[in-house]
């Protein structure tokens, strides 16, 4: 009997299969209620006393060999199933990936950066909390200017004055302090003004301001640069410059682009004129150059600034500026195609 058990142990150890049904047949043969192990164990009472110990050890060895073989093959089969489940048919359609989208402000900002990068402008950045010098004094703002009032600007601290910057012109001042002409830079960023929130205005918005300083820079250079920008950005080739006033430029102008009157929306946004204001500009005031230790007798330059929210509203026909800041996924998902 012991020899028979040893033969069965050898059979169990040699057994192999990659089929579940064959494995199940093996299990039933050995460890079911009517299996060989129970059948052999029923003979235990007929074994002489001096052989019972060896007989019992042999049965345990057989049982361990069978159970170990079953577990080993089951693990191997399950591993193959998992691998097939992960990879399976590699020609099948892939699982859709739900990608996000860039914010319309980011899309427009990147467009503006690309346009000016093509003509040699670099990108400069600065802090959003500014001191009075960089935000006002160095930009030729007089002490009585309304922008310095509490009702127009968010002051963080008084004496000395620190505030949330009201424009990115402060970045240009910092750039002039640390770089000598020729200077050709644009400064995109978030700015803050104490304004009532409505469909057309907000206390937070984004600007891109440009600065070009070199020898013999003229107003003609400014106009040609802005004409190039409007062609690239809007596909519009007709602009006009209206006289205006800014403390840091002289002369100063507002830039209008001829948008046209092809649709009802065109009539509404241009108030029936076809012309649409898109930015302010001008020649850099000599006092601004002096404040940054640049000789105005040797160098001249121009500056311009535009609001990104307004541009995005024009390009994507967005009717309410507040939508930019509400984080409504339904609104943002409309820009997936521009990712």
CSV table of C-alpha atoms in Angstrom, one decimal:
chain,number,residue,atom,x,y,z
A,1,UNK,CA,0.0,0.0,0.0
A,2,UNK,CA,2.8,2.4,0.9
A,3,UNK,CA,4.4,1.7,-2.5
A,4,UNK,CA,1.1,2.5,-4.2
A,5,UNK,CA,1.0,5.8,-2.3
A,6,UNK,CA,4.5,6.7,-3.4
A,7,UNK,CA,3.4,6.0,-7.0
A,8,UNK,CA,0.5,8.4,-6.6
A,9,UNK,CA,2.8,11.0,-5.1
A,10,UNK,CA,5.0,10.7,-8.2
A,11,UNK,CA,1.9,11.0,-10.4
A,12,UNK,CA,0.8,14.1,-8.6
A,13,UNK,CA,4.2,15.8,-8.9
A,14,UNK,CA,4.5,15.0,-12.6
A,15,UNK,CA,1.0,16.3,-13.4
A,16,UNK,CA,0.7,19.4,-15.5
A,17,UNK,CA,-2.0,21.1,-17.5
A,18,UNK,CA,-3.2,24.5,-18.9
A,19,UNK,CA,-6.8,23.5,-18.9
A,20,UNK,CA,-9.2,24.1,-16.1
A,21,UNK,CA,-11.4,21.1,-16.8
A,22,UNK,CA,-8.4,18.8,-16.7
A,23,UNK,CA,-7.3,20.3,-13.4
A,24,UNK,CA,-10.8,19.8,-12.1
A,25,UNK,CA,-10.7,16.1,-13.1
A,26,UNK,CA,-7.4,15.7,-11.3
A,27,UNK,CA,-8.8,17.3,-8.2
A,28,UNK,CA,-11.9,15.1,-8.2
A,29,UNK,CA,-9.7,12.0,-8.7
A,30,UNK,CA,-7.6,12.7,-5.6
A,31,UNK,CA,-9.4,14.8,-3.0
A,32,UNK,CA,-13.1,14.5,-3.6
A,33,UNK,CA,-15.3,12.5,-1.1
A,34,UNK,CA,-14.9,9.4,-3.3
A,35,UNK,CA,-11.3,10.3,-4.3
A,36,UNK,CA,-8.2,8.2,-3.9
A,37,UNK,CA,-7.0,9.9,-0.7
A,38,UNK,CA,-10.2,9.1,1.2
A,39,UNK,CA,-10.2,5.6,-0.3
A,40,UNK,CA,-6.6,5.0,0.9
A,41,UNK,CA,-7.3,6.6,4.3
A,42,UNK,CA,-10.2,4.2,4.8
A,43,UNK,CA,-7.7,1.4,4.7
A,44,UNK,CA,-5.8,2.9,7.7
A,45,UNK,CA,-7.7,0.7,10.2
A,46,UNK,CA,-6.4,-2.5,8.4
A,47,UNK,CA,-2.7,-1.4,8.5
A,48,UNK,CA,-0.5,-3.2,11.1
A,49,UNK,CA,0.3,-1.0,14.1
A,50,UNK,CA,4.0,-1.0,13.4
A,51,UNK,CA,3.3,0.5,9.9
A,52,UNK,CA,0.6,3.0,10.9
A,53,UNK,CA,3.1,5.9,11.5
A,54,UNK,CA,4.8,5.4,8.1
A,55,UNK,CA,1.4,4.9,6.4
A,56,UNK,CA,0.0,8.1,7.9
A,57,UNK,CA,3.1,10.1,6.9
A,58,UNK,CA,2.8,8.8,3.3
A,59,UNK,CA,-0.9,9.8,3.1
A,60,UNK,CA,-0.1,13.3,4.4
A,61,UNK,CA,2.7,13.6,1.8
A,62,UNK,CA,0.3,12.6,-1.0
A,63,UNK,CA,-2.3,15.0,0.2
A,64,UNK,CA,0.2,17.9,0.4
A,65,UNK,CA,1.6,17.0,-3.1
A,66,UNK,CA,-1.9,17.0,-4.6
A,67,UNK,CA,-3.0,20.2,-3.0
A,68,UNK,CA,0.3,22.0,-3.8
A,69,UNK,CA,0.0,20.9,-7.4
A,70,UNK,CA,-3.6,22.1,-7.7
A,71,UNK,CA,-2.8,25.5,-6.1
A,72,UNK,CA,0.3,26.0,-8.4
A,73,UNK,CA,-1.6,25.3,-11.6
A,74,UNK,CA,-4.6,27.5,-10.4
A,75,UNK,CA,-2.3,30.4,-9.8
A,76,UNK,CA,-0.6,29.9,-13.2
A,77,UNK,CA,-4.0,29.8,-15.0
A,78,UNK,CA,-5.3,32.9,-13.1
A,79,UNK,CA,-2.1,34.8,-14.0
A,80,UNK,CA,-2.7,34.0,-17.7
A,81,UNK,CA,-6.3,35.2,-17.5
A,82,UNK,CA,-5.2,38.5,-15.9
A,83,UNK,CA,-2.6,39.1,-18.6
A,84,UNK,CA,-5.2,38.4,-21.3
A,85,UNK,CA,-7.6,40.8,-19.5
A,86,UNK,CA,-5.1,43.6,-19.4
A,87,UNK,CA,-3.9,43.3,-23.0
A,88,UNK,CA,-6.4,41.0,-24.7
A,89,UNK,CA,-6.9,41.9,-28.4
A,90,UNK,CA,-4.5,44.6,-29.2
A,91,UNK,CA,-6.4,45.5,-32.4
A,92,UNK,CA,-9.6,46.4,-30.5
A,93,UNK,CA,-10.6,50.1,-30.2
A,94,UNK,CA,-8.9,52.0,-27.4
A,95,UNK,CA,-10.7,53.2,-24.3
A,96,UNK,CA,-11.7,56.9,-24.8
A,97,UNK,CA,-9.6,59.3,-22.7
A,98,UNK,CA,-11.5,62.3,-21.4
A,99,UNK,CA,-9.1,65.2,-21.9
A,100,UNK,CA,-9.5,68.7,-20.5
A,101,UNK,CA,-9.3,72.0,-22.3
A,102,UNK,CA,-7.3,75.2,-21.9
A,103,UNK,CA,-9.1,78.3,-20.6
A,104,UNK,CA,-10.0,80.7,-23.4
A,105,UNK,CA,-7.8,83.4,-21.7
A,106,UNK,CA,-4.8,81.0,-21.9
A,107,UNK,CA,-5.6,80.3,-25.5
A,108,UNK,CA,-5.7,84.0,-26.4
A,109,UNK,CA,-2.6,84.8,-24.3
A,110,UNK,CA,-0.6,82.1,-26.1
A,111,UNK,CA,-1.8,83.4,-29.5
A,112,UNK,CA,-0.6,86.9,-28.6
A,113,UNK,CA,2.7,85.6,-27.4
A,114,UNK,CA,3.2,83.7,-30.6
A,115,UNK,CA,2.4,86.7,-32.8
A,116,UNK,CA,4.9,89.0,-31.0
A,117,UNK,CA,7.6,86.3,-30.6
A,118,UNK,CA,7.7,86.1,-34.4
A,119,UNK,CA,9.0,89.7,-34.5
A,120,UNK,CA,11.5,89.4,-31.7
A,121,UNK,CA,9.6,90.2,-28.5
A,122,UNK,CA,10.4,88.1,-25.4
A,123,UNK,CA,8.1,87.5,-22.4
A,124,UNK,CA,8.7,89.2,-19.1
A,125,UNK,CA,6.9,88.6,-15.8
A,126,UNK,CA,6.7,90.3,-12.4
A,127,UNK,CA,5.0,90.2,-9.0
A,128,UNK,CA,1.2,90.8,-8.6
A,129,UNK,CA,1.8,92.7,-5.3
A,130,UNK,CA,3.6,95.9,-6.2
A,131,UNK,CA,5.0,98.9,-4.5
A,132,UNK,CA,4.0,102.5,-5.3
A,133,UNK,CA,7.2,103.2,-7.2
A,134,UNK,CA,6.9,100.5,-9.8
A,135,UNK,CA,3.1,100.8,-10.2
A,136,UNK,CA,2.7,104.6,-10.2
A,137,UNK,CA,5.7,106.8,-9.5
A,138,UNK,CA,8.1,105.4,-12.2
A,139,UNK,CA,5.3,105.5,-14.7
A,140,UNK,CA,4.8,109.2,-14.4
A,141,UNK,CA,1.5,109.1,-12.5
A,142,UNK,CA,1.0,112.4,-10.7
A,143,UNK,CA,0.3,112.3,-6.9
A,144,UNK,CA,-3.4,113.4,-7.6
A,145,UNK,CA,-4.1,110.8,-10.2
A,146,UNK,CA,-7.4,109.0,-9.5
A,147,UNK,CA,-5.8,105.5,-9.9
A,148,UNK,CA,-4.0,106.2,-6.6
A,149,UNK,CA,-7.2,106.6,-4.7
A,150,UNK,CA,-8.5,103.8,-2.4
A,151,UNK,CA,-11.7,103.5,-4.4
A,152,UNK,CA,-9.9,102.6,-7.6
A,153,UNK,CA,-7.0,100.4,-6.3
A,154,UNK,CA,-6.7,97.5,-3.9
A,155,UNK,CA,-4.1,98.6,-1.3
A,156,UNK,CA,-2.5,95.8,0.7
A,157,UNK,CA,-0.6,98.1,3.0
A,158,UNK,CA,-0.2,101.9,3.5
A,159,UNK,CA,3.0,103.8,4.4
A,160,UNK,CA,4.8,102.4,2.6
A,161,UNK,CA,2.2,101.6,0.0
A,162,UNK,CA,1.8,98.1,-1.4
A,163,UNK,CA,-1.0,97.2,-3.7
A,164,UNK,CA,-2.4,94.7,-6.1
A,165,UNK,CA,-1.0,95.9,-9.5
A,166,UNK,CA,-3.4,97.8,-11.6
A,167,UNK,CA,-1.5,97.0,-14.9
A,168,UNK,CA,1.4,95.0,-16.1
A,169,UNK,CA,3.3,98.2,-16.9
A,170,UNK,CA,5.0,97.7,-13.6
A,171,UNK,CA,6.7,94.6,-15.1
A,172,UNK,CA,8.1,96.9,-17.9
A,173,UNK,CA,9.6,99.2,-15.2
A,174,UNK,CA,11.3,96.3,-13.6
A,175,UNK,CA,12.6,95.1,-16.9
A,176,UNK,CA,14.0,98.5,-17.8
A,177,UNK,CA,15.8,98.6,-14.4
A,178,UNK,CA,17.5,95.4,-15.1
A,179,UNK,CA,18.1,95.5,-18.9
A,180,UNK,CA,19.7,98.1,-21.2
A,181,UNK,CA,18.3,99.0,-24.6
A,182,UNK,CA,17.5,97.6,-27.1
A,183,UNK,CA,14.5,96.3,-25.3
A,184,UNK,CA,11.7,94.4,-26.9
A,185,UNK,CA,9.3,92.6,-24.5
A,186,UNK,CA,5.7,91.8,-23.8
A,187,UNK,CA,4.3,91.4,-20.2
A,188,UNK,CA,1.2,89.2,-19.9
A,189,UNK,CA,-0.4,88.8,-16.5
A,190,UNK,CA,-3.3,89.2,-14.1
A,191,UNK,CA,-4.2,92.7,-12.8
A,192,UNK,CA,-6.7,94.1,-10.3
A,193,UNK,CA,-8.9,97.2,-10.1
A,194,UNK,CA,-11.6,98.1,-7.7
A,195,UNK,CA,-14.5,98.0,-10.2
A,196,UNK,CA,-18.1,96.8,-10.0
A,197,UNK,CA,-18.5,93.3,-11.4
A,198,UNK,CA,-20.9,93.2,-14.4
A,199,UNK,CA,-21.2,91.5,-17.7
A,200,UNK,CA,-18.6,93.9,-19.2
A,201,UNK,CA,-16.3,94.6,-16.3
A,202,UNK,CA,-14.6,92.7,-13.5
A,203,UNK,CA,-12.2,93.5,-10.6
A,204,UNK,CA,-9.8,90.9,-11.9
A,205,UNK,CA,-8.7,90.7,-15.6
A,206,UNK,CA,-5.7,90.0,-17.7
A,207,UNK,CA,-3.5,92.3,-19.8
A,208,UNK,CA,-0.6,92.0,-22.2
A,209,UNK,CA,1.5,95.1,-22.4
A,210,UNK,CA,4.4,95.6,-24.9
A,211,UNK,CA,7.5,97.7,-24.8
A,212,UNK,CA,10.1,98.5,-27.5
A,213,UNK,CA,13.0,100.8,-26.8
A,214,UNK,CA,15.9,101.5,-29.1
A,215,UNK,CA,17.5,104.3,-31.0
A,216,UNK,CA,15.4,106.3,-33.5
A,217,UNK,CA,12.1,104.5,-32.7
A,218,UNK,CA,9.2,106.4,-34.2
A,219,UNK,CA,5.4,106.5,-34.1
A,220,UNK,CA,5.5,104.9,-37.6
A,221,UNK,CA,7.2,101.9,-36.1
A,222,UNK,CA,4.4,101.6,-33.5
A,223,UNK,CA,1.7,101.8,-36.1
A,224,UNK,CA,3.3,99.2,-38.3
A,225,UNK,CA,3.8,96.8,-35.4
A,226,UNK,CA,0.1,97.1,-34.4
A,227,UNK,CA,-1.0,96.7,-38.0
A,228,UNK,CA,1.0,93.5,-38.2
A,229,UNK,CA,-0.6,92.3,-34.9
A,230,UNK,CA,-4.2,92.9,-36.0
A,231,UNK,CA,-3.6,91.1,-39.3
A,232,UNK,CA,-2.1,88.1,-37.5
A,233,UNK,CA,-4.6,88.0,-34.6
A,234,UNK,CA,-7.9,89.0,-36.2
A,235,UNK,CA,-7.3,88.9,-39.9
A,236,UNK,CA,-8.1,92.6,-40.1
A,237,UNK,CA,-5.9,94.9,-42.1
A,238,UNK,CA,-7.5,98.3,-41.3
A,239,UNK,CA,-6.8,100.2,-38.1
A,240,UNK,CA,-7.0,103.8,-36.9
A,241,UNK,CA,-5.4,105.6,-34.0
A,242,UNK,CA,-7.4,108.1,-32.1
A,243,UNK,CA,-5.6,110.7,-29.8
A,244,UNK,CA,-5.8,109.8,-26.1
A,245,UNK,CA,-4.0,110.3,-22.8
A,246,UNK,CA,-1.9,108.0,-20.6
A,247,UNK,CA,0.5,109.3,-18.0
A,248,UNK,CA,3.4,107.0,-19.2
A,249,UNK,CA,3.2,107.8,-23.0
A,250,UNK,CA,3.3,111.0,-25.0
A,251,UNK,CA,1.7,111.2,-27.6
A,252,UNK,CA,-0.9,108.5,-26.7
A,253,UNK,CA,-3.6,106.9,-28.8
A,254,UNK,CA,-6.4,104.4,-28.7
A,255,UNK,CA,-6.3,101.7,-31.4
A,256,UNK,CA,-9.4,100.8,-33.3
A,257,UNK,CA,-9.7,97.9,-35.8
A,258,UNK,CA,-12.3,97.9,-38.5
A,259,UNK,CA,-14.4,94.9,-37.6
A,260,UNK,CA,-17.0,95.3,-40.3
A,261,UNK,CA,-20.8,95.2,-40.3
A,262,UNK,CA,-21.6,91.8,-41.7
A,263,UNK,CA,-23.7,90.4,-38.9
A,264,UNK,CA,-26.1,91.6,-36.3
A,265,UNK,CA,-23.4,90.9,-33.7
A,266,UNK,CA,-21.0,93.2,-35.6
A,267,UNK,CA,-23.6,96.0,-35.4
A,268,UNK,CA,-24.0,95.4,-31.6
A,269,UNK,CA,-20.4,95.3,-30.6
A,270,UNK,CA,-19.3,98.2,-32.8
A,271,UNK,CA,-22.4,100.3,-32.0
A,272,UNK,CA,-23.1,100.5,-35.7
A,273,UNK,CA,-19.8,102.1,-36.7
A,274,UNK,CA,-17.9,99.0,-37.7
A,275,UNK,CA,-14.9,100.2,-35.6
A,276,UNK,CA,-13.9,98.4,-32.5
A,277,UNK,CA,-11.4,99.7,-29.8
A,278,UNK,CA,-8.9,96.9,-28.9
A,279,UNK,CA,-6.0,98.6,-27.1
A,280,UNK,CA,-4.1,101.7,-26.0
A,281,UNK,CA,-0.6,102.8,-27.1
A,282,UNK,CA,1.8,105.6,-27.4
A,283,UNK,CA,5.5,106.7,-27.4
A,284,UNK,CA,7.2,106.2,-24.0
A,285,UNK,CA,7.3,109.4,-22.0
A,286,UNK,CA,10.9,110.7,-21.4
A,287,UNK,CA,10.2,110.8,-17.7
A,288,UNK,CA,9.5,107.1,-17.7
A,289,UNK,CA,12.9,106.4,-19.4
A,290,UNK,CA,14.7,108.7,-16.9
A,291,UNK,CA,13.1,106.9,-13.9
A,292,UNK,CA,14.7,103.7,-15.2
A,293,UNK,CA,18.1,105.3,-15.9
A,294,UNK,CA,17.7,105.3,-19.7
A,295,UNK,CA,18.8,108.4,-21.5
A,296,UNK,CA,15.8,109.8,-23.4
A,297,UNK,CA,18.1,112.0,-25.6
A,298,UNK,CA,19.6,108.8,-27.0
A,299,UNK,CA,16.7,106.3,-26.8
A,300,UNK,CA,13.0,106.4,-27.6
A,301,UNK,CA,10.4,103.8,-27.6
A,302,UNK,CA,6.7,102.8,-27.8
A,303,UNK,CA,4.4,100.9,-25.5
A,304,UNK,CA,1.0,99.3,-25.9
A,305,UNK,CA,-1.5,97.4,-23.8
A,306,UNK,CA,-4.6,95.3,-24.3
A,307,UNK,CA,-7.1,93.3,-22.3
A,308,UNK,CA,-7.2,89.5,-22.9
A,309,UNK,CA,-10.8,89.1,-21.8
A,310,UNK,CA,-12.0,91.6,-24.4
A,311,UNK,CA,-10.0,89.8,-27.1
A,312,UNK,CA,-11.4,86.4,-26.1
A,313,UNK,CA,-14.9,87.9,-26.1
A,314,UNK,CA,-14.4,89.1,-29.7
A,315,UNK,CA,-12.7,85.9,-31.0
A,316,UNK,CA,-15.1,83.4,-29.3
A,317,UNK,CA,-18.3,85.6,-29.2
A,318,UNK,CA,-18.6,85.4,-25.4
A,319,UNK,CA,-21.2,87.7,-24.0
A,320,UNK,CA,-20.4,87.9,-20.3
A,321,UNK,CA,-17.0,88.5,-18.8
A,322,UNK,CA,-18.0,86.8,-15.6
A,323,UNK,CA,-18.1,83.4,-17.3
A,324,UNK,CA,-14.3,83.4,-17.3
A,325,UNK,CA,-14.1,83.2,-13.6
A,326,UNK,CA,-17.1,80.9,-12.8
A,327,UNK,CA,-15.2,77.6,-13.6
A,328,UNK,CA,-18.4,76.2,-15.2
A,329,UNK,CA,-17.3,73.0,-16.9
A,330,UNK,CA,-20.1,73.3,-19.5
A,331,UNK,CA,-18.5,76.6,-20.6
A,332,UNK,CA,-14.9,75.4,-20.6
A,333,UNK,CA,-15.7,72.2,-22.5
A,334,UNK,CA,-16.5,74.3,-25.5
A,335,UNK,CA,-12.8,75.0,-26.0
A,336,UNK,CA,-11.6,71.4,-26.2
A,337,UNK,CA,-11.1,71.7,-29.9
A,338,UNK,CA,-8.5,74.4,-29.2
A,339,UNK,CA,-6.4,72.3,-26.8
